Amino acid sequence: MEQLNITPLTNSFDIVIDNIASDKSISHRCAMFSLFSDQPSTIKNYLRGEDTMDSLRIAEKLGASIEDNGDVIKITPPKTLREPDDILDCGNAGTGMRLYAGLLAGIEGSFVLTGDKYLRSRPMKRVADPLRDIGASIDGREDGNKAPLHIRGAKLDSFKYHSPIDSAQIKSALILAGIQSDKKSYYKEDLLSRDHTERMLNGMGASISTNKDGWIEIEPLKGKLKPLNITVPTDPSSAFFFAVAAAITPNSKVTLKNVTLNPTRIEAYKILEKMGTKVSYIKNEDVYEPIGDIIVEYNELSGVTVDSNIAWLIDELPALSIVMSIANGKSHVKNAKELRVKESDRISAVVNNLKKCGVSYTEFEDGYEIDGNSTLKKATINSHGDHRIAMSFAIAGLLSGMNIEDTQCIETSFPNFSEILESLKG
Ligand code: S3P
């Protein structure tokens, strides 16, 4: 089992980081959406993490040909997707499994989606049920709730579906199914979840728009889509670990380069601002979405209540819990039950690891209250196989030192995390 031993940082820093991992959500979508074109897509800065490389290998097993010169990845789609002669392994990626489930539900053939032990324990009925309702045949353990999932693709009906969960994975799975139907479909969520799917597919020529009643209208594809030609921006969720590093290290500042500034992705930076940190955003370009630099500067921190826009924070709440621990006064996270079904049960992983660091808290079914004003203690952290838990507590180690166990998971989203962490040392 791999380990990370973090020593406390004894210096402040003022650095520009331009090599943070590329966006995971956008990279997954590049691999999948390129299959809807009849021309090659060219992707620069594709995330070379385990999760997204798994999505690329699945595209290949479905018949795409992949050329990778180490810089640009060219994905040439097949004329029609091929029924693979083996299982499709999504590794640790919920995004990979749920979006491919929607995509494959509309393709004739037999497909088996599986993943690692963590992914195989995560709920899949949230996509299997609405897909079954429109004619897909999906089965798996616990009546189709747990992978391996067997999908027999079919011609799908259109739908009108109001999702009980604000989730980009569910929305994207249903959009990928909807564009393959013959009639217009409608999807609604209470809070707009990350909208890369809508932006990217529209950029490729699909028609997905939101009407005045908040329903997303999904038009069937009229033919093949235009290819993608994209430079994947920096992942704001990965960059956020270094935003937290600056927020908790007196007199420090970090400039995070070329990050997607999509409003559904930068809410955690807004929470840091609420807590007192100085944050500024400089938009440089617009390619499917706004992209630019985020500058984060240390300032005194105070506690905060986080009870809304949870879908916009779901990947960053573990890192925010470190900031909450040292801020002046209590912080409270509410309405965040979804955290329990991510790569790990993030509520229990956060509080149990904070406890080891000497932080006082109260756990609730839908969140936690953290007392604040803590001096973190060095501890041995269990990542629970969750990359975001491992990296959040590695950043906490800048204050006190930390041993993080089971750190292989960091490879899923941020392979050069340790290297950048090391570069903070003066
Ligand atoms: C993702 C959506 C989020 C997020 C995940 C990536 C995506 O999950 O946690 O890391 O790319 O669509 P949910 O949509 O299930 O909340």
GROMACS .gro file of C-alpha atoms in nm, residues 275 302-306 320 323-325 327-333 368-372:
model
   22
  275MET     CA    1  -1.425   3.267   0.517
  302SER     CA    2  -1.356   3.267   1.011
  303GLY     CA    3  -1.612   2.984   1.026
  304VAL     CA    4  -1.890   2.949   0.771
  305THR     CA    5  -2.220   2.768   0.718
  306VAL     CA    6  -2.249   2.577   0.392
  320LEU     CA    7  -1.273   2.284   0.290
  323VAL     CA    8  -0.982   2.522   0.640
  324MET     CA    9  -1.287   2.497   0.869
  325SER     CA   10  -1.077   2.320   1.133
  327ALA     CA   11  -1.079   2.899   1.112
  328ASN     CA   12  -1.199   3.116   1.400
  329GLY     CA   13  -1.534   2.980   1.517
  330LYS     CA   14  -1.763   2.696   1.417
  331SER     CA   15  -1.840   2.587   1.062
  332HIS     CA   16  -2.141   2.383   0.957
  333VAL     CA   17  -2.202   2.170   0.645
  368TYR     CA   18  -2.100   1.794   1.010
  369GLU     CA   19  -2.022   2.083   1.241
  370ILE     CA   20  -1.653   2.157   1.296
  371ASP     CA   21  -1.553   2.352   1.607
  372GLY     CA   22  -1.266   2.550   1.451
   0.00000   0.00000   0.00000
